[in-house]
Amino acid sequence: MVDRIGAAWWCACAVGMLVVGACLAGETSEYRRQLGSAVDMPLDADVFRAPPGRNAPQQVHITQGNHDGTAMIISWVTTIEPGSSTVLYGTSEDNLNFSADGKHTQYTFYNYTSGYIHHCTIKKLEFDTKYYYAVGIGQTVRKFWFRTPPKSGPDVPYTFGLIGDLGQSYDSNITLAHYESNSKAQAVLFVGDLCYADNYPYHDNVRWDTWARFVERNVAYQPWIWTAGNHEIDFAPELGETKPFKPYSYRYPTPYKASGSTAPFWYSVKRASAYIIVLASYSSYGKYTPQYKWLEAEFPKVNRSETPWLIVLLHAPWYNSYNYHYMEGESMRVMYEPWFVKYKVDLVFAGHVHAYERTHRISNVAYNIVNGQCTPVHDQSAPVYITIGDGGNQEGLATNMTAPQPGYSAFRESSFGHAILDIKNRTHAYYTWHRNQDGNAVAADSMWFTNRYWQPTDESLDDSQ
Ligand SMILES: [Fe+2]
């Protein structure tokens, strides 16, 4: 009896797969990158150089400081002494007539002691305004600038960059340079795994410092929205380090309280016409957990008339057809996918797998253990899932794919790169993925996305054709 049920179940799955496979044809890119190992840049690489001047602020980075984009968290590190935690800022480069006071902190990790880590939130900023800011007040002063987002509205255009699993290899440097060459990009949605310090003996936290100096050239000028990946966990009981996310938490604050979250690893922000929900693949997400209860309350709050584009960031992909980290996102998918379909999430970006993949609009929510409906199906209410863990870190490319390509997978390629999401208005956004080998000018995967709320069928711009 059990065997017969089991056989029927597998048969139903197999038929389902054939049907879906016939409907959805995927593409595995013919492009083959010249394989080489992704080697970390040496400690004396020029991109890691500390700025000149006594106790000069270094590792400057900014992230959105509240829910609507009128605050910014400014962070930096000093190494000789704490110095000032004040930020001077203003709309004229020559007249920084506002100031805000932050705080500094410090942590140890095994035999490493961090510099003085400063965080200062500047608030009540005007929308769509260029601000200049200065840190290191009273000692070596360094100046930067950023632009606040426009006030949220359904047709406000905005351009995001997508970067994941960046690391600090020579390839990472190419990825960042290509991203920087896009003059339209205004903020980065970063899907986790920053510096890979935990791959070094004793999780050598010097690599947290080098990474932050490396990316300063961009993240000091535009906010990166942070997602925690597995390389941020730094759980090392063998070293006496048992507090997960310790270096990450000290260094990279998020505005989680502004969205009612109780931990910095899951939160939301609005930015122009986008509503961005950041989820934590490595924090509890089961029923009754803080993250679950937060997300359950969060989705109904999204006003698609104000922010039509509903984007989710997480680290471990739910749909991934590489033979790396296969099904690691499955338990979170089981918990949350019905909400993603119900609330018509537009796009889900994940990292973790060091390659690129885009799915069709599919869902897999019908399965109830006994009904055999266990195959993803085409679903116009479902998001497109994009794996963009291809930043170029030292662990190298994921090259081994499942064969044949599953029906849900629309396009996949083993190359390093980054993507740009160019939101035009409430109905359309143009998306491009750039592989590193072509430079920024060539888009290896590009398409129009239509908004699930305002244009819920793809029609002539069907991305799944
Ligand atoms: Fe990862």
CSV table of C-alpha atoms and ligand atoms in Angstrom, one decimal:
chain,number,residue,atom,x,y,z
A,1,MET,CA,0.0,0.0,0.0
A,2,VAL,CA,2.7,2.4,1.0
A,3,ASP,CA,4.7,1.5,-2.1
A,4,ARG,CA,1.7,2.1,-4.4
A,5,ILE,CA,1.1,5.5,-2.9
A,6,GLY,CA,4.7,6.3,-3.2
A,7,ALA,CA,4.8,5.2,-6.8
A,8,ALA,CA,1.7,7.3,-7.6
A,9,TRP,CA,3.2,10.3,-5.9
A,10,TRP,CA,6.4,10.1,-7.9
A,11,CYS,CA,4.5,9.5,-11.1
A,12,ALA,CA,2.4,12.6,-10.5
A,13,CYS,CA,5.6,14.6,-9.9
A,14,ALA,CA,7.2,13.2,-13.0
A,15,VAL,CA,4.2,14.0,-15.1
A,16,GLY,CA,4.0,17.5,-13.6
A,17,MET,CA,7.7,18.1,-14.4
A,18,LEU,CA,7.2,17.0,-18.0
A,19,VAL,CA,4.2,19.4,-18.4
A,20,VAL,CA,6.0,22.3,-16.8
A,21,GLY,CA,9.1,21.5,-18.7
A,22,ALA,CA,7.2,21.6,-22.0
A,23,CYS,CA,5.7,25.0,-21.1
A,24,LEU,CA,8.8,26.7,-19.8
A,25,ALA,CA,12.0,26.5,-21.8
A,26,GLY,CA,15.1,27.6,-20.0
A,27,GLU,CA,18.4,28.7,-21.3
A,28,THR,CA,21.8,27.7,-20.1
A,29,SER,CA,24.3,30.2,-21.4
A,30,GLU,CA,26.9,28.9,-23.8
A,31,TYR,CA,29.3,31.4,-22.5
A,32,ARG,CA,32.2,30.0,-20.7
A,33,ARG,CA,34.4,32.2,-18.7
A,34,GLN,CA,38.0,31.5,-18.8
A,35,LEU,CA,38.3,29.6,-15.5
A,36,GLY,CA,40.8,30.8,-13.0
A,37,SER,CA,40.8,30.9,-9.3
A,38,ALA,CA,39.5,34.0,-7.7
A,39,VAL,CA,42.4,35.1,-5.6
A,40,ASP,CA,42.1,37.7,-2.8
A,41,MET,CA,44.0,40.9,-3.3
A,42,PRO,CA,47.1,41.1,-1.0
A,43,LEU,CA,47.0,43.2,2.1
A,44,ASP,CA,49.2,45.8,0.4
A,45,ALA,CA,46.9,46.2,-2.6
A,46,ASP,CA,46.3,49.8,-3.4
A,47,VAL,CA,42.5,49.4,-2.9
A,48,PHE,CA,43.1,48.5,0.7
A,49,ARG,CA,45.3,51.5,1.5
A,50,ALA,CA,44.4,53.5,4.5
A,51,PRO,CA,43.8,57.2,3.9
A,52,PRO,CA,46.7,59.6,4.8
A,53,GLY,CA,46.6,61.8,7.9
A,54,ARG,CA,46.8,61.2,11.6
A,55,ASN,CA,43.9,59.1,12.8
A,56,ALA,CA,42.1,59.6,9.5
A,57,PRO,CA,38.6,58.2,9.2
A,58,GLN,CA,38.6,55.1,7.1
A,59,GLN,CA,36.1,52.4,6.0
A,60,VAL,CA,33.5,55.1,5.5
A,61,HIS,CA,30.1,53.6,4.6
A,62,ILE,CA,26.5,54.8,4.6
A,63,THR,CA,23.1,53.0,4.7
A,64,GLN,CA,19.6,54.2,4.8
A,65,GLY,CA,18.8,55.5,8.3
A,66,ASN,CA,15.0,55.3,8.6
A,67,HIS,CA,12.0,53.9,6.7
A,68,ASP,CA,11.4,56.6,4.2
A,69,GLY,CA,14.9,57.6,3.2
A,70,THR,CA,15.2,61.0,5.1
A,71,ALA,CA,17.9,59.7,7.4
A,72,MET,CA,21.3,58.2,6.7
A,73,ILE,CA,23.6,56.2,9.0
A,74,ILE,CA,27.2,57.3,8.5
A,75,SER,CA,29.8,54.8,9.7
A,76,TRP,CA,33.6,54.9,9.8
A,77,VAL,CA,36.6,53.7,11.7
A,78,THR,CA,39.5,55.4,13.4
A,79,THR,CA,42.5,53.5,14.5
A,80,ILE,CA,44.8,55.5,16.8
A,81,GLU,CA,42.3,57.0,19.2
A,82,PRO,CA,38.5,57.4,19.1
A,83,GLY,CA,38.5,61.0,18.0
A,84,SER,CA,35.2,62.7,17.2
A,85,SER,CA,31.9,60.9,16.4
A,86,THR,CA,30.4,64.0,15.0
A,87,VAL,CA,29.3,64.4,11.4
A,88,LEU,CA,29.1,67.8,9.8
A,89,TYR,CA,26.8,68.1,6.8
A,90,GLY,CA,24.9,70.4,4.6
A,91,THR,CA,23.7,71.0,1.1
A,92,SER,CA,26.7,73.2,0.1
A,93,GLU,CA,30.1,71.8,-0.1
A,94,ASP,CA,31.5,74.9,1.5
A,95,ASN,CA,29.0,75.3,4.3
A,96,LEU,CA,28.4,72.2,6.4
A,97,ASN,CA,26.0,74.0,8.7
A,98,PHE,CA,24.4,71.0,10.4
A,99,SER,CA,26.0,68.6,12.8
A,100,ALA,CA,25.0,65.4,14.4
A,101,ASP,CA,26.7,63.4,17.2
A,102,GLY,CA,27.2,59.7,17.0
A,103,LYS,CA,28.8,57.1,19.1
A,104,HIS,CA,31.8,54.9,18.8
A,105,THR,CA,32.2,51.3,19.8
A,106,GLN,CA,34.9,48.6,19.7
A,107,TYR,CA,34.9,44.8,19.7
A,108,THR,CA,37.4,41.9,20.1
A,109,PHE,CA,37.3,38.7,18.1
A,110,TYR,CA,39.7,36.0,19.4
A,111,ASN,CA,43.1,37.8,19.2
A,112,TYR,CA,41.9,40.7,17.1
A,113,THR,CA,40.8,44.1,18.5
A,114,SER,CA,38.9,46.4,16.2
A,115,GLY,CA,39.5,50.1,15.6
A,116,TYR,CA,37.1,52.6,17.0
A,117,ILE,CA,33.9,52.1,15.0
A,118,HIS,CA,31.7,55.2,14.7
A,119,HIS,CA,28.1,55.3,13.8
A,120,CYS,CA,26.1,58.6,13.4
A,121,THR,CA,22.6,58.9,12.1
A,122,ILE,CA,21.7,62.2,10.4
A,123,LYS,CA,18.0,62.9,10.3
A,124,LYS,CA,15.4,65.1,8.9
A,125,LEU,CA,17.0,65.3,5.5
A,126,GLU,CA,15.2,66.7,2.5
A,127,PHE,CA,14.2,64.3,-0.3
A,128,ASP,CA,16.1,64.3,-3.5
A,129,THR,CA,18.9,66.5,-2.3
A,130,LYS,CA,22.6,66.3,-2.5
A,131,TYR,CA,24.3,66.4,0.9
A,132,TYR,CA,27.9,66.9,1.6
A,133,TYR,CA,29.3,65.5,4.9
A,134,ALA,CA,32.5,65.4,6.8
A,135,VAL,CA,34.0,63.0,9.4
A,136,GLY,CA,37.1,63.1,11.4
A,137,ILE,CA,36.2,66.5,12.9
A,138,GLY,CA,39.1,68.1,14.8
A,139,GLN,CA,41.7,65.8,13.3
A,140,THR,CA,42.1,64.6,9.7
A,141,VAL,CA,38.8,65.6,8.1
A,142,ARG,CA,37.5,63.7,5.1
A,143,LYS,CA,34.6,64.9,3.0
A,144,PHE,CA,32.1,62.9,1.0
A,145,TRP,CA,28.6,63.4,-0.4
A,146,PHE,CA,25.4,61.5,-1.1
A,147,ARG,CA,22.0,62.1,-2.6
A,148,THR,CA,18.8,61.3,-0.7
A,149,PRO,CA,16.1,59.5,-2.6
A,150,PRO,CA,13.1,61.2,-4.1
A,151,LYS,CA,9.9,61.1,-2.0
A,152,SER,CA,8.1,57.8,-2.5
A,153,GLY,CA,5.5,57.8,-5.2
A,154,PRO,CA,4.3,55.3,-7.7
A,155,ASP,CA,6.0,56.7,-10.8
A,156,VAL,CA,9.2,57.8,-9.2
A,157,PRO,CA,12.1,56.4,-11.3
A,158,TYR,CA,15.0,54.9,-9.4
A,159,THR,CA,18.0,52.8,-10.3
A,160,PHE,CA,19.4,50.1,-8.0
A,161,GLY,CA,22.5,48.0,-8.3
A,162,LEU,CA,22.5,44.4,-7.3
A,163,ILE,CA,25.6,42.9,-5.8
A,164,GLY,CA,26.1,39.7,-3.8
A,165,ASP,CA,28.9,37.6,-2.3
A,166,LEU,CA,31.4,40.2,-3.3
A,167,GLY,CA,34.5,39.3,-1.3
A,168,GLN,CA,37.8,41.0,-1.9
A,169,SER,CA,39.5,39.2,-4.8
A,170,TYR,CA,40.7,40.7,-8.1
A,171,ASP,CA,37.4,39.7,-9.6
A,172,SER,CA,35.6,41.5,-6.8
A,173,ASN,CA,37.4,44.6,-7.8
A,174,ILE,CA,36.3,44.2,-11.4
A,175,THR,CA,32.7,43.8,-10.3
A,176,LEU,CA,32.8,46.9,-8.2
A,177,ALA,CA,34.5,48.9,-11.0
A,178,HIS,CA,31.8,47.8,-13.5
A,179,TYR,CA,29.1,48.7,-11.1
A,180,GLU,CA,30.6,52.1,-10.5
A,181,SER,CA,30.8,52.8,-14.3
A,182,ASN,CA,27.0,53.0,-14.4
A,183,SER,CA,26.4,56.6,-13.7
A,184,LYS,CA,22.7,56.1,-13.1
A,185,ALA,CA,22.9,53.7,-10.3
A,186,GLN,CA,21.9,55.3,-7.0
A,187,ALA,CA,21.9,52.6,-4.3
A,188,VAL,CA,23.0,49.0,-3.9
A,189,LEU,CA,20.9,46.2,-2.8
A,190,PHE,CA,23.5,43.9,-1.3
A,191,VAL,CA,22.4,40.3,-0.8
A,192,GLY,CA,24.9,39.1,1.7
A,193,ASP,CA,28.4,37.7,2.2
A,194,LEU,CA,30.6,40.7,2.4
A,195,CYS,CA,34.3,40.1,3.1
A,196,TYR,CA,34.8,36.3,3.6
A,197,ALA,CA,37.1,37.0,6.6
A,198,ASP,CA,35.9,33.8,8.1
A,199,ASN,CA,37.7,31.8,5.5
A,200,TYR,CA,41.0,33.0,7.0
A,201,PRO,CA,42.7,31.5,10.1
A,202,TYR,CA,40.9,32.7,13.2
A,203,HIS,CA,38.4,34.5,11.0
A,204,ASP,CA,41.1,37.2,10.6
A,205,ASN,CA,39.1,40.3,11.2
A,206,VAL,CA,41.8,42.4,9.5
A,207,ARG,CA,39.9,41.3,6.3
A,208,TRP,CA,36.8,43.0,7.5
A,209,ASP,CA,38.9,46.2,7.6
A,210,THR,CA,40.4,45.7,4.2
A,211,TRP,CA,37.0,45.0,2.6
A,212,ALA,CA,35.6,48.1,4.1
A,213,ARG,CA,38.5,50.2,2.7
A,214,PHE,CA,38.1,48.5,-0.6
A,215,VAL,CA,34.4,49.3,-1.1
A,216,GLU,CA,34.5,52.8,0.5
A,217,ARG,CA,35.0,54.4,-2.9
A,218,ASN,CA,31.3,53.5,-3.6
A,219,VAL,CA,29.5,53.0,-0.3
A,220,ALA,CA,30.7,56.3,1.1
A,221,TYR,CA,28.7,58.0,-1.6
A,222,GLN,CA,25.6,55.9,-2.0
A,223,PRO,CA,23.8,53.7,0.5
A,224,TRP,CA,24.1,49.9,0.4
A,225,ILE,CA,21.1,48.1,1.8
A,226,TRP,CA,22.6,45.2,3.8
A,227,THR,CA,21.5,41.5,3.9
A,228,ALA,CA,23.2,39.1,6.3
A,229,GLY,CA,24.8,36.0,4.6
A,230,ASN,CA,26.4,32.9,6.1
A,231,HIS,CA,29.8,34.5,6.0
A,232,GLU,CA,28.5,37.2,8.4
A,233,ILE,CA,27.7,34.6,11.1
A,234,ASP,CA,31.3,34.2,12.4
A,235,PHE,CA,30.2,31.6,14.9
A,236,ALA,CA,33.5,30.1,16.2
A,237,PRO,CA,33.1,28.4,19.6
A,238,GLU,CA,36.6,26.9,19.0
A,239,LEU,CA,37.9,30.4,19.3
A,240,GLY,CA,35.6,31.3,22.2
A,241,GLU,CA,33.4,33.4,19.8
A,242,THR,CA,29.8,32.2,20.4
A,243,LYS,CA,27.8,35.3,19.5
A,244,PRO,CA,26.6,35.0,15.9
A,245,PHE,CA,27.1,38.0,13.6
A,246,LYS,CA,29.4,39.8,16.0
A,247,PRO,CA,31.8,41.6,13.6
A,248,TYR,CA,28.9,42.3,11.1
A,249,SER,CA,26.7,43.7,13.9
A,250,TYR,CA,29.3,46.0,15.2
A,251,ARG,CA,30.2,47.3,11.8
A,252,TYR,CA,27.0,47.4,9.7
A,253,PRO,CA,24.0,48.8,11.4
A,254,THR,CA,20.6,48.8,9.7
A,255,PRO,CA,17.5,50.9,10.4
A,256,TYR,CA,15.5,47.9,11.6
A,257,LYS,CA,13.6,49.6,14.4
A,258,ALA,CA,12.0,52.0,11.9
A,259,SER,CA,10.1,49.0,10.4
A,260,GLY,CA,9.1,47.5,13.8
A,261,SER,CA,11.7,44.8,13.6
A,262,THR,CA,13.4,43.5,16.7
A,263,ALA,CA,16.7,42.5,15.2
A,264,PRO,CA,19.0,44.2,12.6
A,265,PHE,CA,18.9,41.2,10.2
A,266,TRP,CA,15.3,41.5,9.0
A,267,TYR,CA,13.7,44.9,8.2
A,268,SER,CA,12.3,47.0,5.5
A,269,VAL,CA,12.9,50.4,3.8
A,270,LYS,CA,11.1,52.4,1.2
A,271,ARG,CA,13.1,54.0,-1.5
A,272,ALA,CA,11.5,56.0,-4.3
A,273,SER,CA,8.9,53.6,-5.8
A,274,ALA,CA,10.3,50.5,-4.2
A,275,TYR,CA,9.5,48.8,-1.0
A,276,ILE,CA,12.4,46.6,0.0
A,277,ILE,CA,12.0,43.8,2.5
A,278,VAL,CA,15.3,42.2,3.8
A,279,LEU,CA,15.0,38.8,5.3
A,280,ALA,CA,17.5,36.8,7.3
A,281,SER,CA,18.3,33.3,6.0
A,282,TYR,CA,20.3,32.5,9.2
A,283,SER,CA,18.0,33.8,11.9
A,284,SER,CA,14.9,31.8,13.0
A,285,TYR,CA,12.1,32.1,10.5
A,286,GLY,CA,9.7,29.3,11.6
A,287,LYS,CA,6.2,29.9,12.8
A,288,TYR,CA,5.9,32.0,16.0
A,289,THR,CA,9.5,33.3,15.7
A,290,PRO,CA,10.2,37.0,15.8
A,291,GLN,CA,11.0,37.1,12.1
A,292,TYR,CA,7.9,35.2,11.1
A,293,LYS,CA,5.6,37.4,13.2
A,294,TRP,CA,7.3,40.5,11.8
A,295,LEU,CA,6.9,39.5,8.2
A,296,GLU,CA,3.3,38.4,8.7
A,297,ALA,CA,2.5,41.9,9.9
A,298,GLU,CA,4.8,43.6,7.4
A,299,PHE,CA,3.3,42.4,4.1
A,300,PRO,CA,-0.2,44.0,4.7
A,301,LYS,CA,1.5,47.3,5.4
A,302,VAL,CA,2.9,47.7,1.9
A,303,ASN,CA,1.0,50.3,0.0
A,304,ARG,CA,1.5,49.4,-3.7
A,305,SER,CA,-0.2,52.7,-4.6
A,306,GLU,CA,2.7,54.5,-3.1
A,307,THR,CA,5.5,52.0,-3.6
A,308,PRO,CA,4.5,49.6,-6.4
A,309,TRP,CA,7.7,47.7,-6.6
A,310,LEU,CA,7.9,45.0,-3.8
A,311,ILE,CA,11.4,43.6,-3.7
A,312,VAL,CA,12.7,41.0,-1.2
A,313,LEU,CA,16.4,40.4,-0.5
A,314,LEU,CA,17.6,37.2,1.2
A,315,HIS,CA,20.8,35.2,1.1
A,316,ALA,CA,20.1,31.5,0.5
A,317,PRO,CA,18.1,31.2,-2.8
A,318,TRP,CA,14.8,29.3,-2.9
A,319,TYR,CA,15.1,28.4,-6.5
A,320,ASN,CA,18.6,27.4,-7.5
A,321,SER,CA,19.6,24.8,-10.1
A,322,TYR,CA,23.3,24.7,-9.4
A,323,ASN,CA,24.8,21.8,-7.5
A,324,TYR,CA,25.9,24.1,-4.8
A,325,HIS,CA,23.9,24.9,-1.7
A,326,TYR,CA,21.1,23.0,-3.4
A,327,MET,CA,17.8,23.3,-1.4
A,328,GLU,CA,19.4,25.3,1.4
A,329,GLY,CA,16.7,27.9,1.0
A,330,GLU,CA,13.9,25.3,0.9
A,331,SER,CA,12.7,25.4,4.5
A,332,MET,CA,12.3,29.2,4.3
A,333,ARG,CA,10.5,28.8,1.0
A,334,VAL,CA,8.1,26.4,2.6
A,335,MET,CA,7.4,28.9,5.3
A,336,TYR,CA,7.1,32.2,3.3
A,337,GLU,CA,6.3,31.5,-0.3
A,338,PRO,CA,2.5,31.5,0.1
A,339,TRP,CA,2.8,35.1,1.3
A,340,PHE,CA,5.0,36.1,-1.6
A,341,VAL,CA,2.3,34.9,-4.0
A,342,LYS,CA,-0.6,36.3,-2.0
A,343,TYR,CA,1.1,39.8,-1.8
A,344,LYS,CA,2.5,39.6,-5.3
A,345,VAL,CA,6.1,40.2,-4.7
A,346,ASP,CA,7.8,41.5,-7.8
A,347,LEU,CA,11.3,40.3,-7.5
A,348,VAL,CA,13.4,38.2,-5.0
A,349,PHE,CA,17.1,38.6,-5.1
A,350,ALA,CA,19.4,36.1,-3.4
A,351,GLY,CA,23.1,35.3,-3.3
A,352,HIS,CA,25.0,32.4,-1.8
A,353,VAL,CA,25.5,30.5,-5.1
A,354,HIS,CA,28.5,32.0,-6.9
A,355,ALA,CA,26.9,32.3,-10.3
A,356,TYR,CA,23.9,33.9,-12.0
A,357,GLU,CA,20.4,32.5,-12.5
A,358,ARG,CA,16.9,33.9,-13.2
A,359,THR,CA,13.7,32.0,-13.0
A,360,HIS,CA,10.3,32.3,-14.7
A,361,ARG,CA,7.4,33.5,-12.6
A,362,ILE,CA,6.8,30.3,-10.7
A,363,SER,CA,5.4,29.2,-7.4
A,364,ASN,CA,5.4,25.9,-5.6
A,365,VAL,CA,2.8,26.3,-2.9
A,366,ALA,CA,0.2,23.6,-3.6
A,367,TYR,CA,2.0,20.7,-2.0
A,368,ASN,CA,0.5,19.5,1.2
A,369,ILE,CA,2.5,16.3,1.7
A,370,VAL,CA,-0.2,13.9,0.5
A,371,ASN,CA,-1.4,15.5,-2.8
A,372,GLY,CA,1.7,15.0,-4.9
A,373,GLN,CA,1.6,18.6,-6.2
A,374,CYS,CA,5.3,19.2,-5.7
A,375,THR,CA,6.4,20.8,-8.9
A,376,PRO,CA,6.8,24.5,-9.5
A,377,VAL,CA,4.1,25.9,-11.8
A,378,HIS,CA,3.9,29.0,-13.9
A,379,ASP,CA,2.2,31.7,-11.7
A,380,GLN,CA,1.6,35.3,-12.8
A,381,SER,CA,1.2,36.3,-9.1
A,382,ALA,CA,4.6,34.9,-8.3
A,383,PRO,CA,7.9,36.8,-8.2
A,384,VAL,CA,10.9,36.3,-10.5
A,385,TYR,CA,13.7,34.8,-8.5
A,386,ILE,CA,17.2,36.0,-9.3
A,387,THR,CA,20.4,34.5,-7.9
A,388,ILE,CA,23.1,37.1,-8.0
A,389,GLY,CA,25.8,35.6,-5.8
A,390,ASP,CA,28.4,36.3,-8.5
A,391,GLY,CA,30.3,39.2,-7.0
A,392,GLY,CA,33.6,37.4,-7.4
A,393,ASN,CA,34.8,36.2,-4.0
A,394,GLN,CA,37.8,34.0,-3.3
A,395,GLU,CA,35.7,30.8,-3.3
A,396,GLY,CA,35.4,30.9,-7.1
A,397,LEU,CA,32.6,30.2,-9.5
A,398,ALA,CA,29.8,27.7,-9.2
A,399,THR,CA,30.1,25.9,-12.5
A,400,ASN,CA,28.3,22.6,-11.9
A,401,MET,CA,24.7,22.8,-12.9
A,402,THR,CA,21.9,20.3,-12.6
A,403,ALA,CA,21.0,18.7,-16.0
A,404,PRO,CA,18.6,19.0,-17.6
A,405,GLN,CA,17.9,22.6,-16.7
A,406,PRO,CA,14.7,22.6,-14.5
A,407,GLY,CA,11.6,24.1,-16.1
A,408,TYR,CA,11.5,26.9,-13.6
A,409,SER,CA,14.9,28.2,-14.6
A,410,ALA,CA,14.8,30.8,-17.4
A,411,PHE,CA,18.5,31.6,-17.7
A,412,ARG,CA,21.7,30.7,-15.9
A,413,GLU,CA,25.4,31.3,-16.4
A,414,SER,CA,28.5,30.7,-14.5
A,415,SER,CA,30.1,34.1,-14.6
A,416,PHE,CA,30.9,36.8,-12.1
A,417,GLY,CA,29.0,40.1,-12.5
A,418,HIS,CA,26.4,42.4,-11.1
A,419,ALA,CA,22.9,43.7,-12.1
A,420,ILE,CA,21.1,46.9,-12.5
A,421,LEU,CA,17.4,47.4,-11.8
A,422,ASP,CA,16.2,50.5,-13.5
A,423,ILE,CA,12.6,51.3,-12.3
A,424,LYS,CA,10.9,53.5,-14.9
A,425,ASN,CA,7.4,54.0,-13.5
A,426,ARG,CA,4.7,52.0,-11.7
A,427,THR,CA,4.4,49.4,-14.5
A,428,HIS,CA,7.8,48.9,-15.9
A,429,ALA,CA,11.4,48.3,-14.9
A,430,TYR,CA,14.3,47.4,-17.1
A,431,TYR,CA,16.7,44.9,-15.7
A,432,THR,CA,20.2,44.0,-16.9
A,433,TRP,CA,22.8,41.5,-15.7
A,434,HIS,CA,26.4,42.3,-16.7
A,435,ARG,CA,29.0,39.6,-16.7
A,436,ASN,CA,32.4,40.9,-15.8
A,437,GLN,CA,34.2,39.7,-18.9
A,438,ASP,CA,32.2,42.0,-21.2
A,439,GLY,CA,32.7,45.2,-19.3
A,440,ASN,CA,29.7,47.3,-18.2
A,441,ALA,CA,28.5,48.1,-21.7
A,442,VAL,CA,27.3,44.6,-22.5
A,443,ALA,CA,24.2,43.1,-20.9
A,444,ALA,CA,24.3,39.3,-20.8
A,445,ASP,CA,20.7,39.0,-19.6
A,446,SER,CA,18.3,41.9,-19.9
A,447,MET,CA,14.5,42.3,-19.9
A,448,TRP,CA,11.5,44.4,-19.0
A,449,PHE,CA,9.7,43.5,-15.8
A,450,THR,CA,6.1,44.5,-15.4
A,451,ASN,CA,4.8,45.3,-12.0
A,452,ARG,CA,2.7,42.6,-10.3
A,453,TYR,CA,0.3,45.0,-8.8
A,454,TRP,CA,-0.2,47.5,-11.6
A,455,GLN,CA,0.4,45.2,-14.6
A,456,PRO,CA,0.0,41.7,-13.3
A,457,THR,CA,0.1,40.0,-16.7
A,458,ASP,CA,3.2,40.2,-18.7
A,459,GLU,CA,1.5,40.6,-22.1
A,460,SER,CA,3.8,41.7,-24.9
A,461,LEU,CA,6.7,42.1,-22.5
A,462,ASP,CA,6.3,38.7,-21.1
A,463,ASP,CA,9.6,37.9,-19.4
A,464,SER,CA,8.8,34.2,-19.4
A,465,GLN,CA,8.6,33.8,-23.2
B,1,FE,FE,26.8,32.5,1.2
